[in-house]
XYZ file of N, CA and C in Angstrom:
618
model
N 4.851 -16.921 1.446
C 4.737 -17.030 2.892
C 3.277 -17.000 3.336
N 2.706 -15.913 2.794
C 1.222 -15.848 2.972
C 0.304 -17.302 2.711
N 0.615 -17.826 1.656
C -0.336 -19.561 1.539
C -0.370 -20.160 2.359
N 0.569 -19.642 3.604
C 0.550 -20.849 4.418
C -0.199 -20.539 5.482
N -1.257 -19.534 5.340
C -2.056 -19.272 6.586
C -3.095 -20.052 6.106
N -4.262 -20.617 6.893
C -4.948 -21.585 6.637
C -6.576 -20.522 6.484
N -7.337 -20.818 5.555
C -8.099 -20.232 5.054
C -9.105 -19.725 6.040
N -9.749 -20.056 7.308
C -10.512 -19.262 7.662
C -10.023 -17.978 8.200
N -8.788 -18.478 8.759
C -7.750 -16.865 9.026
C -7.714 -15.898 7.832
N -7.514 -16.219 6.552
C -8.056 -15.660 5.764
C -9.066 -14.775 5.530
N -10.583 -15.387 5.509
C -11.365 -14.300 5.565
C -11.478 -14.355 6.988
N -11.286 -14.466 8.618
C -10.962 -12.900 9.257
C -10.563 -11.939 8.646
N -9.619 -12.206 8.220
C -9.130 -10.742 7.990
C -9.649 -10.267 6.702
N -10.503 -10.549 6.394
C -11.048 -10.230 4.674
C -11.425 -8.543 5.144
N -11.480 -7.973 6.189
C -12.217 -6.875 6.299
C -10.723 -5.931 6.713
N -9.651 -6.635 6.530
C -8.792 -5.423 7.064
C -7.259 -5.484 5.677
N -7.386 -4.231 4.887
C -7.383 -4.184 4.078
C -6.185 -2.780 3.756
N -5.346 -2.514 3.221
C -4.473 -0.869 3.485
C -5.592 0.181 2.729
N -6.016 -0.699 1.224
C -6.856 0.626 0.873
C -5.953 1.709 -0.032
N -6.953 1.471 -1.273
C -6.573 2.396 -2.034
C -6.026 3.812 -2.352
N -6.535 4.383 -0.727
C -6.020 5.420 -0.849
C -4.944 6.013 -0.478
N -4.185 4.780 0.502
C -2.807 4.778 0.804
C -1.832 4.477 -0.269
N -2.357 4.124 -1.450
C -1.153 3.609 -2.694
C -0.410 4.997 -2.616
N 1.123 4.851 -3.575
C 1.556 6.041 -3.896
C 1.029 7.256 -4.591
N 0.269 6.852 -5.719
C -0.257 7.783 -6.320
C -1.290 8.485 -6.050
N -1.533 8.238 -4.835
C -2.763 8.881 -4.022
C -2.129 9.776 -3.274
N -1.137 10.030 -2.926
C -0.337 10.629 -1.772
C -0.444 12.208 -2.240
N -1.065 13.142 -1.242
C -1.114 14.434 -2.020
C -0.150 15.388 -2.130
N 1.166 14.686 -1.552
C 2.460 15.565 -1.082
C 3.291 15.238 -2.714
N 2.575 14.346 -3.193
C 3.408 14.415 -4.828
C 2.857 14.922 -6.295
N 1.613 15.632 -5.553
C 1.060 17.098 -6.754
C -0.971 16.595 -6.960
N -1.032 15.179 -6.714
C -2.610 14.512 -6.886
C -2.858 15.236 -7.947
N -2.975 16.384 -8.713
C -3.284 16.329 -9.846
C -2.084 16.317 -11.135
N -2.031 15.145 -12.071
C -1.135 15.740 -13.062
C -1.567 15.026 -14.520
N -1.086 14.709 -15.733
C -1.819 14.214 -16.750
C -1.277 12.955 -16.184
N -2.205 12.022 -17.058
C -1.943 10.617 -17.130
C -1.182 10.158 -18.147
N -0.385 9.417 -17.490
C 0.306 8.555 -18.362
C 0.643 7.158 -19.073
N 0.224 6.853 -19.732
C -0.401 5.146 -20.422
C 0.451 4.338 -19.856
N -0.194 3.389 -19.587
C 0.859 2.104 -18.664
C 0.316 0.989 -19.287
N 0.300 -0.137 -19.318
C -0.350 -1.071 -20.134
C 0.660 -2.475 -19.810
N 0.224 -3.350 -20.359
C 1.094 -4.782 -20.385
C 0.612 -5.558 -21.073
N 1.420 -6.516 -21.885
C 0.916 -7.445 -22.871
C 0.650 -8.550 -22.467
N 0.406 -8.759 -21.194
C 0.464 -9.897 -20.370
C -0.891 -10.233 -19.771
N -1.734 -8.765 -19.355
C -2.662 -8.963 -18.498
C -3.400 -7.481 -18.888
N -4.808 -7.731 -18.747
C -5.569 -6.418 -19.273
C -5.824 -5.339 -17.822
N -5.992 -3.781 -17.717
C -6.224 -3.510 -16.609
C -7.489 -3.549 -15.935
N -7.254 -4.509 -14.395
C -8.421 -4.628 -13.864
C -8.626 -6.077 -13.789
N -7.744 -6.637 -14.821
C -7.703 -8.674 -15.314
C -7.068 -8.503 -14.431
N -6.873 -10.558 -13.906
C -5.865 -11.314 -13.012
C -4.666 -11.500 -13.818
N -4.105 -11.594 -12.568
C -2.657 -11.368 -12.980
C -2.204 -13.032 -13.708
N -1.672 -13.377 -14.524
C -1.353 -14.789 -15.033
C -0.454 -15.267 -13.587
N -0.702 -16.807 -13.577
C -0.435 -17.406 -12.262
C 1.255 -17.171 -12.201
N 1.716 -16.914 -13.611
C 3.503 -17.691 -13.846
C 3.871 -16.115 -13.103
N 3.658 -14.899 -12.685
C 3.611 -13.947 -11.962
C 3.661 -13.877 -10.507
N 3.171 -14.659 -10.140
C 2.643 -15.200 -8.133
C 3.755 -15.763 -7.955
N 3.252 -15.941 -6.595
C 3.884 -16.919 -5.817
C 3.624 -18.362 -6.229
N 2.463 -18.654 -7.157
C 1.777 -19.808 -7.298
C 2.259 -20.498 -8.792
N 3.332 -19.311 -9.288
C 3.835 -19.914 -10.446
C 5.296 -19.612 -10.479
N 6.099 -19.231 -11.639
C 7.134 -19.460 -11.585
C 7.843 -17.643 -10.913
N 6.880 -16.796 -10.939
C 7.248 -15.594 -9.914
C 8.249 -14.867 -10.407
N 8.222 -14.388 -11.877
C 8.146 -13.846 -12.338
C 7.874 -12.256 -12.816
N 8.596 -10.761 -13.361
C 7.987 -9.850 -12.929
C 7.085 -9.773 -14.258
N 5.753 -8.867 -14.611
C 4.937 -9.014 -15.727
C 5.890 -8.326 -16.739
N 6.001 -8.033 -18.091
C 6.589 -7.161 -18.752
C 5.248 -5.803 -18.872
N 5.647 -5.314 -18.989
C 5.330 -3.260 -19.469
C 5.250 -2.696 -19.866
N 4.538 -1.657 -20.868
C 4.818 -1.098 -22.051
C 3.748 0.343 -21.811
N 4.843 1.535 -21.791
C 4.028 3.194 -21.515
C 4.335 3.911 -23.145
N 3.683 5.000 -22.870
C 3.364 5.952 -23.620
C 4.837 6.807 -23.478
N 5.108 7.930 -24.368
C 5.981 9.139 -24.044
C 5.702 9.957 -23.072
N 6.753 9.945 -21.642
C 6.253 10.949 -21.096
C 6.115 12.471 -21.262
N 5.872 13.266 -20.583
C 6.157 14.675 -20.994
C 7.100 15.494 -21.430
N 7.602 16.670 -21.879
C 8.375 17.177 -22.132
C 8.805 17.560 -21.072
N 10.456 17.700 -20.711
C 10.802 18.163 -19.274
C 10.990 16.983 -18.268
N 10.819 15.692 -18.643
C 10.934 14.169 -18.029
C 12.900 13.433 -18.149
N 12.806 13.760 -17.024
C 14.083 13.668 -16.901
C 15.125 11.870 -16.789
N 13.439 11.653 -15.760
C 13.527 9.670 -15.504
C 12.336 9.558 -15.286
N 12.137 7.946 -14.828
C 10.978 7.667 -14.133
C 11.204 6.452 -13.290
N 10.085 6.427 -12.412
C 10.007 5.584 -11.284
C 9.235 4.894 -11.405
N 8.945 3.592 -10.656
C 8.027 2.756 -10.691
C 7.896 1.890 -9.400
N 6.355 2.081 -9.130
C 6.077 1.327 -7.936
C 5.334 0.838 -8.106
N 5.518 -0.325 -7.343
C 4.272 -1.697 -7.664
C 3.611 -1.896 -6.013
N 2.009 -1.786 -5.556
C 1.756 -2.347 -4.054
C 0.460 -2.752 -4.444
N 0.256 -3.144 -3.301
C -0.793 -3.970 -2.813
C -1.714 -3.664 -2.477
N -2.580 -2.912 -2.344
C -3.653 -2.082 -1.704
C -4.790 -3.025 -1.413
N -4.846 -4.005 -1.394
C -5.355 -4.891 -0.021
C -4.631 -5.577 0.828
N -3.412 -5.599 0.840
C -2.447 -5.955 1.788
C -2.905 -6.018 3.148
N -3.470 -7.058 4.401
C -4.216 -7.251 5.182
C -3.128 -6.217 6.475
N -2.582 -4.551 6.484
C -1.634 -3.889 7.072
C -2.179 -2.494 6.869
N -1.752 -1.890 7.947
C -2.135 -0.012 7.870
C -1.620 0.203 6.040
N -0.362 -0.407 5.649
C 0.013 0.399 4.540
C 0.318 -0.905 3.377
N 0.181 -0.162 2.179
C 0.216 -1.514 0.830
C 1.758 -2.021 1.138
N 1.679 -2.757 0.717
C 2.520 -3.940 0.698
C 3.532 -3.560 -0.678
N 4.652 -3.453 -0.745
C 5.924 -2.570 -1.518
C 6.107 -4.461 -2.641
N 5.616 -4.455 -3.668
C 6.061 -5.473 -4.716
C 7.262 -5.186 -5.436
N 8.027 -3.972 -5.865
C 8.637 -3.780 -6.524
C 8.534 -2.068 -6.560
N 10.276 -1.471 -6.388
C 10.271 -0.463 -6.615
C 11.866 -0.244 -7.570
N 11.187 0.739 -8.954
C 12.614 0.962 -9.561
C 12.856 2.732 -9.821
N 13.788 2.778 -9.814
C 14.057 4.804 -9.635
C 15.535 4.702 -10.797
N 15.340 5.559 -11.525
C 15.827 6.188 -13.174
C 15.639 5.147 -14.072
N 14.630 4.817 -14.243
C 14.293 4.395 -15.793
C 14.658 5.413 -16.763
N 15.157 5.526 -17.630
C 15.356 6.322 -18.647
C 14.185 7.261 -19.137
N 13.956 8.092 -19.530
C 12.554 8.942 -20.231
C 12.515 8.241 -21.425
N 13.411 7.728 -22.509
C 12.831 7.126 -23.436
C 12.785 5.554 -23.292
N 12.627 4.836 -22.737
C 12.499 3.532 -22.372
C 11.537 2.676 -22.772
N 10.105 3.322 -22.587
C 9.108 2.654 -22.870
C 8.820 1.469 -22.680
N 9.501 0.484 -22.138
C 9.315 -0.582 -21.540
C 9.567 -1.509 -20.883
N 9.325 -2.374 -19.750
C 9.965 -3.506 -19.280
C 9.664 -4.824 -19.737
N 10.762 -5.408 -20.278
C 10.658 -6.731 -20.292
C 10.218 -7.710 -19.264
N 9.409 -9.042 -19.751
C 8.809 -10.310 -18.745
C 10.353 -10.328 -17.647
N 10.238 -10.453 -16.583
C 11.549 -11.088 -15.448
C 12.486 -9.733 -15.291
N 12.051 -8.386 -15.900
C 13.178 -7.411 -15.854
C 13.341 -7.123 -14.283
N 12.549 -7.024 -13.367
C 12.544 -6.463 -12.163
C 13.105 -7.541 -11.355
N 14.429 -7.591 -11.298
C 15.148 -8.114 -10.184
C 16.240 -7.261 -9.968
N 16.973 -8.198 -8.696
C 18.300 -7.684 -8.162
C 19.022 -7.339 -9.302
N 19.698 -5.532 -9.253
C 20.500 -4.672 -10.146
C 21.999 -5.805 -10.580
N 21.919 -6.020 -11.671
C 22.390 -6.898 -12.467
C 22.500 -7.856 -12.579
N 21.156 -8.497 -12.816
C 20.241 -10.056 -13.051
C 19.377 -9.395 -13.379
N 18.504 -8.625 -13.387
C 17.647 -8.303 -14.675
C 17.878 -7.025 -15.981
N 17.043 -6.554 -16.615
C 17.456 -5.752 -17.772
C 16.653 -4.174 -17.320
N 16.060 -4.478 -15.980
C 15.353 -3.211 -15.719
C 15.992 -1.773 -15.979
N 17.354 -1.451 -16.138
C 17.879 -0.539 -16.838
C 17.781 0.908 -15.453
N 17.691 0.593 -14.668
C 17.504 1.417 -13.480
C 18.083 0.946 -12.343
N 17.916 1.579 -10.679
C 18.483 1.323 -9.655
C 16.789 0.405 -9.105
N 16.878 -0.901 -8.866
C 16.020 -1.356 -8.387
C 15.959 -1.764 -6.781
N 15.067 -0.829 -6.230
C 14.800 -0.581 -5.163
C 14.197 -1.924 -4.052
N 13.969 -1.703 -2.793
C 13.723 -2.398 -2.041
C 12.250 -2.672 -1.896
N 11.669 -4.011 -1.754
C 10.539 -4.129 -1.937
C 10.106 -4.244 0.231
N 8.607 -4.899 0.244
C 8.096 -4.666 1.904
C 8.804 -5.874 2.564
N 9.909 -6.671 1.766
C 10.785 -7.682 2.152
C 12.213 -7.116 2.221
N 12.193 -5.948 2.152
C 13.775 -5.376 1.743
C 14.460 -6.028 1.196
N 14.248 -7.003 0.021
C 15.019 -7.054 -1.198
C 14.894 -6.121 -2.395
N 15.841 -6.606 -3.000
C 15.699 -5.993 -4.216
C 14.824 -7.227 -4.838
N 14.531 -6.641 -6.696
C 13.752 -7.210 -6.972
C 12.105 -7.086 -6.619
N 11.309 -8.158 -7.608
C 10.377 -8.786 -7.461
C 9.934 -9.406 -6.831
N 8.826 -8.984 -5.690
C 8.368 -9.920 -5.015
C 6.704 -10.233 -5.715
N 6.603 -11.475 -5.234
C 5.847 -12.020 -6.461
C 4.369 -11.679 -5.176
N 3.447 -11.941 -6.215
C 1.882 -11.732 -5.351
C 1.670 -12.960 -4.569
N 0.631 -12.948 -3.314
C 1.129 -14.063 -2.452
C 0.021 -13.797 -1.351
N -0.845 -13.477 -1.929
C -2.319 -12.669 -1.267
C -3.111 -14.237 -0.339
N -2.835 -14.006 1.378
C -3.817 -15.285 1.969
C -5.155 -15.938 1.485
N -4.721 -17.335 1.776
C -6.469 -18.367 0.705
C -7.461 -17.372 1.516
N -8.460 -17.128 1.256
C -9.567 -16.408 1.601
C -9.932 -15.501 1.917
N -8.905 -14.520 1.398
C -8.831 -12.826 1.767
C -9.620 -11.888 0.476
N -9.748 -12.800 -0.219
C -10.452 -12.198 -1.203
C -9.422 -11.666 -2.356
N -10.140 -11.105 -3.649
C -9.422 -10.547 -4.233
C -8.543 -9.185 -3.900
N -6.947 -9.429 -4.325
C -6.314 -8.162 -3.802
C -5.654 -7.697 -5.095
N -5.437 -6.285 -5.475
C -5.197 -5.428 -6.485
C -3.591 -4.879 -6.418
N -3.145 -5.413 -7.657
C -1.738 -5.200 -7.095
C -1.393 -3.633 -8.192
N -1.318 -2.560 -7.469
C -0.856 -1.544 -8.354
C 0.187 -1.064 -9.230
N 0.615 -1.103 -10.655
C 1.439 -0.990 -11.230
C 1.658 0.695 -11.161
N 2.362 1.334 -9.977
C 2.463 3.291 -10.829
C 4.048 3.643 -11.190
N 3.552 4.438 -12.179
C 5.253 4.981 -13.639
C 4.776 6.201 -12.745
N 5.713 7.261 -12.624
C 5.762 8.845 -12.541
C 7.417 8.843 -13.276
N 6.514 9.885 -13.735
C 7.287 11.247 -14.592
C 7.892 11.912 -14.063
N 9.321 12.017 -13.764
C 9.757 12.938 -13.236
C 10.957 14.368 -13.214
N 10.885 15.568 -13.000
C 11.118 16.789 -13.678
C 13.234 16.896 -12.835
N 13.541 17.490 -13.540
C 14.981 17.691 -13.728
C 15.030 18.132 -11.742
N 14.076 18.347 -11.320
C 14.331 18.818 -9.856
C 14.600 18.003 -9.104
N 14.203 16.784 -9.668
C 13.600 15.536 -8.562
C 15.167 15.279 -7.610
N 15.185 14.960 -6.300
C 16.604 14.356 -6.099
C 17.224 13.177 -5.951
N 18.052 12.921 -5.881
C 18.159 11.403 -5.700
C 18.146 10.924 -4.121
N 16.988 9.398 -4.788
C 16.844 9.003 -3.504
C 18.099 8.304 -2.228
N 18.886 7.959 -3.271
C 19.931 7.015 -2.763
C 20.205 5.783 -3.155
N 21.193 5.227 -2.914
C 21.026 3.703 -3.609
C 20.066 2.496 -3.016
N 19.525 1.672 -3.556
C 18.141 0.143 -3.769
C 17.535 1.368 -2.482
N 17.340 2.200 -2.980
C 15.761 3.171 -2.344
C 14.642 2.320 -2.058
N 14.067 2.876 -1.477
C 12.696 1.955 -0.542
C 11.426 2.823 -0.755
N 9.960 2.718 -0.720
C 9.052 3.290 -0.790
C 9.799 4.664 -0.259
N 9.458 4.855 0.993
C 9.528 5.966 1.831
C 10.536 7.177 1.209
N 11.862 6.751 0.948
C 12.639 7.503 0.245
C 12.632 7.667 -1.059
N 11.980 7.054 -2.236
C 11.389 7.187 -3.289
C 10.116 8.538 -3.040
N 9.331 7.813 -2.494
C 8.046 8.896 -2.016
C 8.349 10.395 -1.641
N 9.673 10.667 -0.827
C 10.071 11.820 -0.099
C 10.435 12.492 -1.431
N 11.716 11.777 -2.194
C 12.193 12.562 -3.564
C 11.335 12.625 -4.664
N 10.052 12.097 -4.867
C 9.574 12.507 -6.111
C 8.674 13.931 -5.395
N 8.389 13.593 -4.356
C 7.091 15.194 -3.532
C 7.569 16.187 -4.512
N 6.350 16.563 -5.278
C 6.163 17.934 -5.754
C 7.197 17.982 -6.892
N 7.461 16.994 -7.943
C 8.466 16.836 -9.180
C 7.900 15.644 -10.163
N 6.816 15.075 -9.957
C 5.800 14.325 -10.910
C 5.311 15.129 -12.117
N 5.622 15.018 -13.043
C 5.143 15.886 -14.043
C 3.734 15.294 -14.771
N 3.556 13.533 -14.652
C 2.851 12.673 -15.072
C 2.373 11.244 -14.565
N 1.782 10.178 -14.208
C 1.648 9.781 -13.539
C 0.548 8.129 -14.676
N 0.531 6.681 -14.949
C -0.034 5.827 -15.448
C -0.026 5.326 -14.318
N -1.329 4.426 -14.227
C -1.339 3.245 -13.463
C -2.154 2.459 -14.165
N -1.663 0.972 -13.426
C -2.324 0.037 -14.013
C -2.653 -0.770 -13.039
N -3.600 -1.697 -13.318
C -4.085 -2.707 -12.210
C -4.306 -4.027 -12.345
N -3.499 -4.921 -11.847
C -3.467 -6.330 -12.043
C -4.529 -7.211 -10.519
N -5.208 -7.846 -11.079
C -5.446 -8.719 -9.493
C -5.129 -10.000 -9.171
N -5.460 -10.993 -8.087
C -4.891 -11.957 -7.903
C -5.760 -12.250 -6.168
N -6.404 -14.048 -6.461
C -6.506 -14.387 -5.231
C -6.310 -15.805 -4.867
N -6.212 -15.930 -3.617
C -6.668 -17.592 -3.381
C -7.496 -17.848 -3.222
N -7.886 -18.779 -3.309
C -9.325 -19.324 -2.672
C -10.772 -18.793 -3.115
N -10.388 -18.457 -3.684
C -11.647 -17.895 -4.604
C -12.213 -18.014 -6.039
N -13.417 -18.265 -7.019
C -13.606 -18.757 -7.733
C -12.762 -17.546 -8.868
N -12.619 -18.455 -9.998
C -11.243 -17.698 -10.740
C -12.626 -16.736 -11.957
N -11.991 -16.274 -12.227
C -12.886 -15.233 -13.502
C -13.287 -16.216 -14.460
N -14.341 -16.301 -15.027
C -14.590 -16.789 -16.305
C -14.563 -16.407 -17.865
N -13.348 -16.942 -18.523
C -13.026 -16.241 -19.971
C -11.543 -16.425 -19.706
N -10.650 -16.586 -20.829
C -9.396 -16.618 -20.658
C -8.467 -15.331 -19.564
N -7.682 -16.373 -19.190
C -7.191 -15.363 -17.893
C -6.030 -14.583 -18.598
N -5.973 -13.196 -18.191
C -5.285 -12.110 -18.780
C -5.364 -11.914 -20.199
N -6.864 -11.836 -20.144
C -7.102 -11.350 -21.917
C -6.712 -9.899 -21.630
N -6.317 -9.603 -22.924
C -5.521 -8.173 -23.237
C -6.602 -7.057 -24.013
N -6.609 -5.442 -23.658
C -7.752 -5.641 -24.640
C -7.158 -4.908 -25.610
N -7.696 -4.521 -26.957
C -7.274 -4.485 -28.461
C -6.310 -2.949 -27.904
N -5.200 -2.947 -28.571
C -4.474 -1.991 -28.309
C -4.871 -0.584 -29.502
């Protein structure tokens, strides 16, 4: 939807931005300090662009995933994907999933869709389109580069349930103060802008 704003509207708004510190894992009502937890993808390195077949600009697609063991005492985990340049007071909701299994360790390429059409193995939540599923990146021609946040939390036998295809807000309310652990990762993605030089989504040595 976003491509279709025409590029100098674009950078207007290059200066209005949600900002990193509104992502989830910034939120201090869900502990801000806890260990980290490895997040990674075989798709794209953290901090690399996101491969196009991921966007809106390709076949839109969710990336596949691959974490570490969480902690002892990890009951499930959650996963939220935003936008933190999303041109809005708050990031932009790409994908949210609530009980991943504790031993899971990973999502498959296309897992994050509507609860039974993909293999995400969880209740997949409502994205800033209130679907379920994947919404693909879709950042306006000339807004510059925007950072799409991949965060896993860890979460402890207390946590409650949010409810069924949960949404940021009610995800956010039930993990407060039951994060035992916390990975993020960072993919980017723009229009209109000159692309990185070196193969896109080099991975780095695991």
């Amino acid at each position: 939807m976003l491509e279709h704003l025409p590029s100098w509207l674009g950078k207007a708004l290059s200066g209005l931005r949600a900002g990193a510190d509104k992502l989830a894992i910034a939120r201090t009502e869900l502990g801000g300090t806890y260990p980290a937890l490895s997040l990674s993808s075989p798709a794209f390195a953290d901090g690399a662009r996101l491969p196009e077949r991921f966007t809106a600009d390709g076949e839109g697609s969710s990336p596949p995933l691959v974490w570490g063991d969480p902690p002892a005492g990890t009951v499930c985990l959650a996963l939220l994907v935003e936008d933190a340049d999303a041109p809005a007071p708050q990031p932009l909701v790409h994908a949210a999933i609530w009980g991943l299994a504790a031993d899971a360790g990973r999502l498959t390429e296309g897992a994050i869709a509507p609860d039974g059409a993909g293999d995400a193995a969880g209740d997949v939540g409502r994205n800033s389109f209130r679907r379920e599923g994947w919404l693909p990146p879709d950042p306006p021609t000339g807004h510059g580069e925007h950072r799409y946040a991949f965060q896993l939390f860890a979460l402890s036998a207390a946590v409650r349930d949010p409810g069924p295809t949960p949404g940021r807000t009610a995800m956010i309310e039930a993990m407060s103060g039951n994060v035992l652990a916390a990975g993020l990762l960072i993919g980017t993605y723009s229009r209109g802008e000159e692309a990185p030089v070196g193969p896109v989504g080099m991975v780095a040595p695991a």
